[in-house]
Short mmCIF file of C-alpha atoms in Angstrom, two decimals:
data_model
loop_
_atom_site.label_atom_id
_atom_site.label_comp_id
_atom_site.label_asym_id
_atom_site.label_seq_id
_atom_site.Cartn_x
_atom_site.Cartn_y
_atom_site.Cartn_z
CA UNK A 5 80.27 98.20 90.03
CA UNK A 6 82.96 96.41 88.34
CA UNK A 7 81.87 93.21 86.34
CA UNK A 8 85.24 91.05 85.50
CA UNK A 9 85.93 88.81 82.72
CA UNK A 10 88.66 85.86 83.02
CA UNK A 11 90.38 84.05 79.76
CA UNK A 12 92.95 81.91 79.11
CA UNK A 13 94.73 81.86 76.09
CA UNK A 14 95.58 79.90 73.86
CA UNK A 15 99.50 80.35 73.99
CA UNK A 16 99.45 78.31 77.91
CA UNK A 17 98.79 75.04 75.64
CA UNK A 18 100.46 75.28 72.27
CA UNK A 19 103.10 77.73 72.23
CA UNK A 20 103.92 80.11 69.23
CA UNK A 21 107.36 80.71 68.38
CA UNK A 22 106.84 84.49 68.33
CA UNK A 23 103.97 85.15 71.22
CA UNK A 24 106.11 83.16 73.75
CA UNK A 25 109.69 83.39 75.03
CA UNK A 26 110.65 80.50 77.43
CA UNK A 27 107.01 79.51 77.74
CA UNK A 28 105.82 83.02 78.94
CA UNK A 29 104.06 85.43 76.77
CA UNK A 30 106.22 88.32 74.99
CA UNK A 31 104.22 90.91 76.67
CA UNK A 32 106.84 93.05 74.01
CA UNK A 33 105.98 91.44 71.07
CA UNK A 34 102.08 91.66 71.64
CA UNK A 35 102.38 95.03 72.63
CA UNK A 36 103.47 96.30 69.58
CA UNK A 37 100.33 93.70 67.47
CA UNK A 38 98.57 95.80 70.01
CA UNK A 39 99.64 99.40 68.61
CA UNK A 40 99.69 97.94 65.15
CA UNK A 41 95.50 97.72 65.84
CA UNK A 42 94.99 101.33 67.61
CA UNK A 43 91.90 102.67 67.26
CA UNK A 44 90.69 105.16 64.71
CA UNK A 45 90.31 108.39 66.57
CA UNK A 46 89.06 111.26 64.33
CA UNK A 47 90.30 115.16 65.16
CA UNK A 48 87.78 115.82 67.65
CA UNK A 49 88.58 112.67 69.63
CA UNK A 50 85.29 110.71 68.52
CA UNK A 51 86.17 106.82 68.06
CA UNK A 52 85.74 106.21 64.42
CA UNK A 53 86.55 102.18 64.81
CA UNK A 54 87.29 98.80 67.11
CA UNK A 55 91.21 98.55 68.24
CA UNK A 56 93.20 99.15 71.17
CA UNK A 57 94.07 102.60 72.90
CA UNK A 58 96.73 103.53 75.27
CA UNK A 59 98.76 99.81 75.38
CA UNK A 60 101.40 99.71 77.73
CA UNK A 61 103.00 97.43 79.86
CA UNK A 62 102.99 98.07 83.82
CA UNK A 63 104.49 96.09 86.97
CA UNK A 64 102.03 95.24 89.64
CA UNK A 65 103.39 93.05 92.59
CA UNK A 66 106.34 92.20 90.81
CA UNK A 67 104.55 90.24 87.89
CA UNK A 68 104.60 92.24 84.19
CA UNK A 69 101.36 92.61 82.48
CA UNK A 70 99.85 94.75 79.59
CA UNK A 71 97.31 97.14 80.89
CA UNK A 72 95.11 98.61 77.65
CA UNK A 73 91.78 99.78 76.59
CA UNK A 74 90.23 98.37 73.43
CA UNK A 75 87.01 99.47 71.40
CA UNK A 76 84.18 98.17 70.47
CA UNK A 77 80.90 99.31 67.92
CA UNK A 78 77.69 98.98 69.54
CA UNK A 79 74.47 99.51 68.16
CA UNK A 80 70.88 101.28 70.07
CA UNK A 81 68.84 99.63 67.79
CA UNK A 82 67.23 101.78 64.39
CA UNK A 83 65.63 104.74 64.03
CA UNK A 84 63.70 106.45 61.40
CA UNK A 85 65.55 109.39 60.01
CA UNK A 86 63.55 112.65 58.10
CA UNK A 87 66.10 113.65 54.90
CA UNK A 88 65.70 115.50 52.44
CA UNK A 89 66.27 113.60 48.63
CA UNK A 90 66.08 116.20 46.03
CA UNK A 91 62.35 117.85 46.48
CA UNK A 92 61.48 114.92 48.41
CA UNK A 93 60.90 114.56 52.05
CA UNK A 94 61.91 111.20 53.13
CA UNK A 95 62.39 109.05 55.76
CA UNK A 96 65.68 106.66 56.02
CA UNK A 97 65.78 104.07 58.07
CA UNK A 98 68.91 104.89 60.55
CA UNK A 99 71.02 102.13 62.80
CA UNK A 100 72.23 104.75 65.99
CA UNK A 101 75.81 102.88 66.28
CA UNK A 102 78.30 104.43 69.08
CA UNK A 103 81.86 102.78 70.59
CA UNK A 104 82.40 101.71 74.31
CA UNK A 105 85.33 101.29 75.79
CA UNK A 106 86.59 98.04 77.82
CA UNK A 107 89.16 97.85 80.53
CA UNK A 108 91.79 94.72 79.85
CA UNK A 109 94.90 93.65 80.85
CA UNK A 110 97.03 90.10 79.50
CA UNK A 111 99.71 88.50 81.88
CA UNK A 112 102.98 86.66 81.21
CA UNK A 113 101.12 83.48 82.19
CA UNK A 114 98.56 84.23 79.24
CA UNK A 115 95.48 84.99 81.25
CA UNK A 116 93.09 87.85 80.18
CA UNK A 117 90.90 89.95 82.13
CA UNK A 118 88.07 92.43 80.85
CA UNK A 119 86.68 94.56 82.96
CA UNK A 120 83.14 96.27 82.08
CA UNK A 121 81.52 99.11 83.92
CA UNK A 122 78.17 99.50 82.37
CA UNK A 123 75.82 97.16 81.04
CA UNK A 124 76.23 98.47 77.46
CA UNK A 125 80.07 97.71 77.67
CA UNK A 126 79.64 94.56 78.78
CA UNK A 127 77.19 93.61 75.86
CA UNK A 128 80.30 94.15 73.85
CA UNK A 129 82.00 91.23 75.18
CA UNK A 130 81.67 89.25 72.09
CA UNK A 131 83.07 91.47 69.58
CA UNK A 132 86.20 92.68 72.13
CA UNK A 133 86.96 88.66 72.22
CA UNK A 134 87.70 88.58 68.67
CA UNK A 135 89.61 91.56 68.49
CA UNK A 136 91.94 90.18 70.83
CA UNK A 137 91.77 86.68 68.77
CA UNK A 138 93.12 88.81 65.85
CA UNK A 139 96.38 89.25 67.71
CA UNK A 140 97.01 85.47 66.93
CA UNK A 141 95.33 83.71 70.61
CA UNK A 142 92.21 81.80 71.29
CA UNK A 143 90.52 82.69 74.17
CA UNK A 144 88.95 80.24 76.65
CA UNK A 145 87.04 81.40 79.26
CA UNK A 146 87.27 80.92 83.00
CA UNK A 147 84.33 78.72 83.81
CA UNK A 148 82.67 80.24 86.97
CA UNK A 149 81.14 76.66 87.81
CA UNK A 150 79.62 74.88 91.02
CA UNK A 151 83.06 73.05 91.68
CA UNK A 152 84.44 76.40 92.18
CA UNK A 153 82.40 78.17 94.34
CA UNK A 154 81.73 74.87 96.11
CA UNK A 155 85.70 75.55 96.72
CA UNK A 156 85.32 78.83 97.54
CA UNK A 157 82.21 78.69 99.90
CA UNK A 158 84.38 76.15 102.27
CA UNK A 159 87.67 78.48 102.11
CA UNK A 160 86.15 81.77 102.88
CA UNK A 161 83.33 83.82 104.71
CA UNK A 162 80.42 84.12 102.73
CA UNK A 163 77.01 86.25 102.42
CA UNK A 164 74.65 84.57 99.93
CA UNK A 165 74.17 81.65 97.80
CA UNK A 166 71.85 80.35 95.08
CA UNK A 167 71.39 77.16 94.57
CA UNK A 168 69.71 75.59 90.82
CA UNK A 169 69.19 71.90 89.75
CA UNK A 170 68.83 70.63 93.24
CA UNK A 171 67.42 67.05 93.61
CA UNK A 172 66.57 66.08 96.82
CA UNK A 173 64.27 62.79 97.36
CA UNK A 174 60.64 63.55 98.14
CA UNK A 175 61.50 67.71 97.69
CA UNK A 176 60.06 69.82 95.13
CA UNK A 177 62.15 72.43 95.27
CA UNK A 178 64.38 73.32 92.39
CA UNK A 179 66.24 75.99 93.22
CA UNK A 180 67.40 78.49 96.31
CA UNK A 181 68.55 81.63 97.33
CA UNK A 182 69.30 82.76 100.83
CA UNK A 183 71.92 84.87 102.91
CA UNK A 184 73.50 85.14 106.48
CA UNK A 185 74.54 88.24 108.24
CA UNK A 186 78.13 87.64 108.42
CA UNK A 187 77.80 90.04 111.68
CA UNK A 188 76.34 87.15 113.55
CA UNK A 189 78.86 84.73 113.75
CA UNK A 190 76.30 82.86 116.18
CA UNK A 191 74.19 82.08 113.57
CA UNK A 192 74.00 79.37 110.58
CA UNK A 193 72.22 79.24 107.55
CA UNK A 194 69.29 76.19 107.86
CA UNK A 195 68.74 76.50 104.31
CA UNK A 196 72.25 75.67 103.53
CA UNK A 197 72.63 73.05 105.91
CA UNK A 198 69.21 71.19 104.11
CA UNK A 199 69.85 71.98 100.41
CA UNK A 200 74.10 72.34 99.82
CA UNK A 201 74.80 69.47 98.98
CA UNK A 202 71.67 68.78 96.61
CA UNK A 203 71.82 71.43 94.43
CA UNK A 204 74.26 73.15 92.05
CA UNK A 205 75.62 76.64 93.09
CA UNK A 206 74.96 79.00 90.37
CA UNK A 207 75.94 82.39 92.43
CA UNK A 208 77.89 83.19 95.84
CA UNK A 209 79.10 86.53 97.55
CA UNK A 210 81.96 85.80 99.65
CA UNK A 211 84.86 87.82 101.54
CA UNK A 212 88.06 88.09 100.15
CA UNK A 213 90.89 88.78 102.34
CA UNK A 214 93.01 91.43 100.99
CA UNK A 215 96.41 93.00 102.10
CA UNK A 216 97.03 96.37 100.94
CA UNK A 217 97.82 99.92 102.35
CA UNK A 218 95.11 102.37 102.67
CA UNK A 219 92.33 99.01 101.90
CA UNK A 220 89.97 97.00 103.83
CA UNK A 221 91.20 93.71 105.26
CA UNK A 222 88.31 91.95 103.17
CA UNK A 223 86.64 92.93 99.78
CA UNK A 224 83.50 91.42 99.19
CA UNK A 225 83.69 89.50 95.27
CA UNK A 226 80.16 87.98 93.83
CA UNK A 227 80.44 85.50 91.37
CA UNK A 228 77.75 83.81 89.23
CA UNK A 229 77.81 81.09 86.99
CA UNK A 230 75.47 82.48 83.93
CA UNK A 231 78.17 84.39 82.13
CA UNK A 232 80.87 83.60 84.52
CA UNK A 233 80.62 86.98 85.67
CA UNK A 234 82.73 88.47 88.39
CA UNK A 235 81.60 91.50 90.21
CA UNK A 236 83.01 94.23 92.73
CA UNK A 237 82.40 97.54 94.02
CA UNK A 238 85.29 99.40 93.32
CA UNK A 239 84.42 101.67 96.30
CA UNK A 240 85.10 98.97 98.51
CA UNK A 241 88.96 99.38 98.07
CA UNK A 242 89.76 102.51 99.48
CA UNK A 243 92.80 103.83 98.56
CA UNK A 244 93.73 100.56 96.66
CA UNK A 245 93.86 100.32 92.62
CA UNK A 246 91.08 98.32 90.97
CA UNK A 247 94.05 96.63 88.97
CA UNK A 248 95.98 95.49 92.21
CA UNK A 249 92.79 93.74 93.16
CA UNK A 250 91.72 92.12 89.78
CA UNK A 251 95.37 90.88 89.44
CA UNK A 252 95.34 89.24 93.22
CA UNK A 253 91.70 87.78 92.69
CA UNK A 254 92.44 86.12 89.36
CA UNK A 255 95.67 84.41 91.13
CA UNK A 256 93.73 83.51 94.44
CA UNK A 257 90.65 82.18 91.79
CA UNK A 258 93.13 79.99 89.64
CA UNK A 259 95.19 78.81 92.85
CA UNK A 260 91.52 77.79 94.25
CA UNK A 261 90.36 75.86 90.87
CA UNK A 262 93.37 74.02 91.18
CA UNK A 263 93.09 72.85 94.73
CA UNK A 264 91.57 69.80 95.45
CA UNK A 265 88.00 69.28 96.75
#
């Protein structure tokens, strides 16, 4: 599984005279902040620090982006090392630190998207923000809210919802979950018929039409509103790239937030 970050940064709003060219990021100017902040990479290929690795910018369906991997220190918690101090046995009290790696890529319409892969890379989240600040942006993120998968549960085919905060006179019930079997087209959901429009969506798995050689017609994207998450199963794509599909969700996502309800 694939779990997707979106940003926005800074540089849509106030433009800077050297990260923008005709109100576009210089994907060629932040490329080389980029390799000015590699990261450390010792002899026997051990990351020895946070920064970026392999930069570069790519064309997917005709738009430019920069495709990259940054670094980030983690931590496993402590442990209590046995050392030898002179004649002494000790014990040292150890922090077990390591460095994950984190899928991005930036667009020349300043949007950001990480892309984590295991729950240890995505706790990094945080730290691979401010690295990216340091290139000169502020990042905002994409608010995964009920507006927007209200939008989204009305435009496409979808599979499951939760539903929190819902205040409906004379019902107890605060909060939902419940799916269909999009193989019945028969059939509706009850519980969405008596609760949708009393509660606030906080999670939906929908189907996302997709047109591209060797991939399924629709890819199935969950979204959830608790760390505006995004996530996919790569496997689902066949013989399409992960990166074709991020970049053609986050423009189908911001062409939905912008629609009116």
């Amino acid at each position: 599984m694939a779990t997707l970050n979106i940003y926005t940064l800074s540089t849509a709003r106030q433009l800077d005279l050297f990260l923008t060219q005709d109100g576009e990021l210089d994907l060629d100017y932040v490329l080389q902040l980029m390799r000015g902040k590699a990261a450390p990479i010792n002899e026997g290929g051990a990351i020895t620090g946070e920064g970026f690795i392999q930069p570069e910018i790519r064309v997917r369906d005709n738009s430019r982006l920069i495709e990259s991997y940054c670094t980030s220190r983690g931590s496993l918690g402590y442990y209590n090392e046995a050392r030898m101090q002179g004649e002494a046995l000790i014990t040292r009290r150890t922090q077990h630190q390591f460095y994950s790696k984190t899928a991005m890529l930036i667009t020349e319409k300043s949007d950001l998207v990480l892309t984590f892969y295991y729950t240890s890379e995505e706790g990094s989240k945080s730290n691979i923000k401010s690295l990216i600040e340091t290139l000169g942006f502020e990042a905002t993120i994409f608010r995964i809210d009920h507006n927007l998968m209200e939008k989204v549960q009305k435009k496409f085919a979808w599979s499951a919802v939760k539903l929190d905060k819902i205040d409906k006179g004379g019902d107890k019930t605060k909060r939902v979950s419940y799916e269909i079997d999009l193989a019945d087209d028969q059939s509706t959901s009850q519980v969405d018929e008596d609760y949708r429009d009393f509660g606030k969506r906080s999670h939906i798995t929908f189907e996302l039409p997709y047109n591209s050689p060797g991939a399924p017609s629709k890819i199935s994207v969950k979204m959830y509103s608790q760390g505006n998450r995004i996530v996919i199963n790569e496997n689902e794509l066949g013989n399409s790239s992960l990166e074709d599909f991020v970049l053609y969700l986050l423009n189908a996502l911001k062409e939905i937030k912008d629609e009116e309800v």
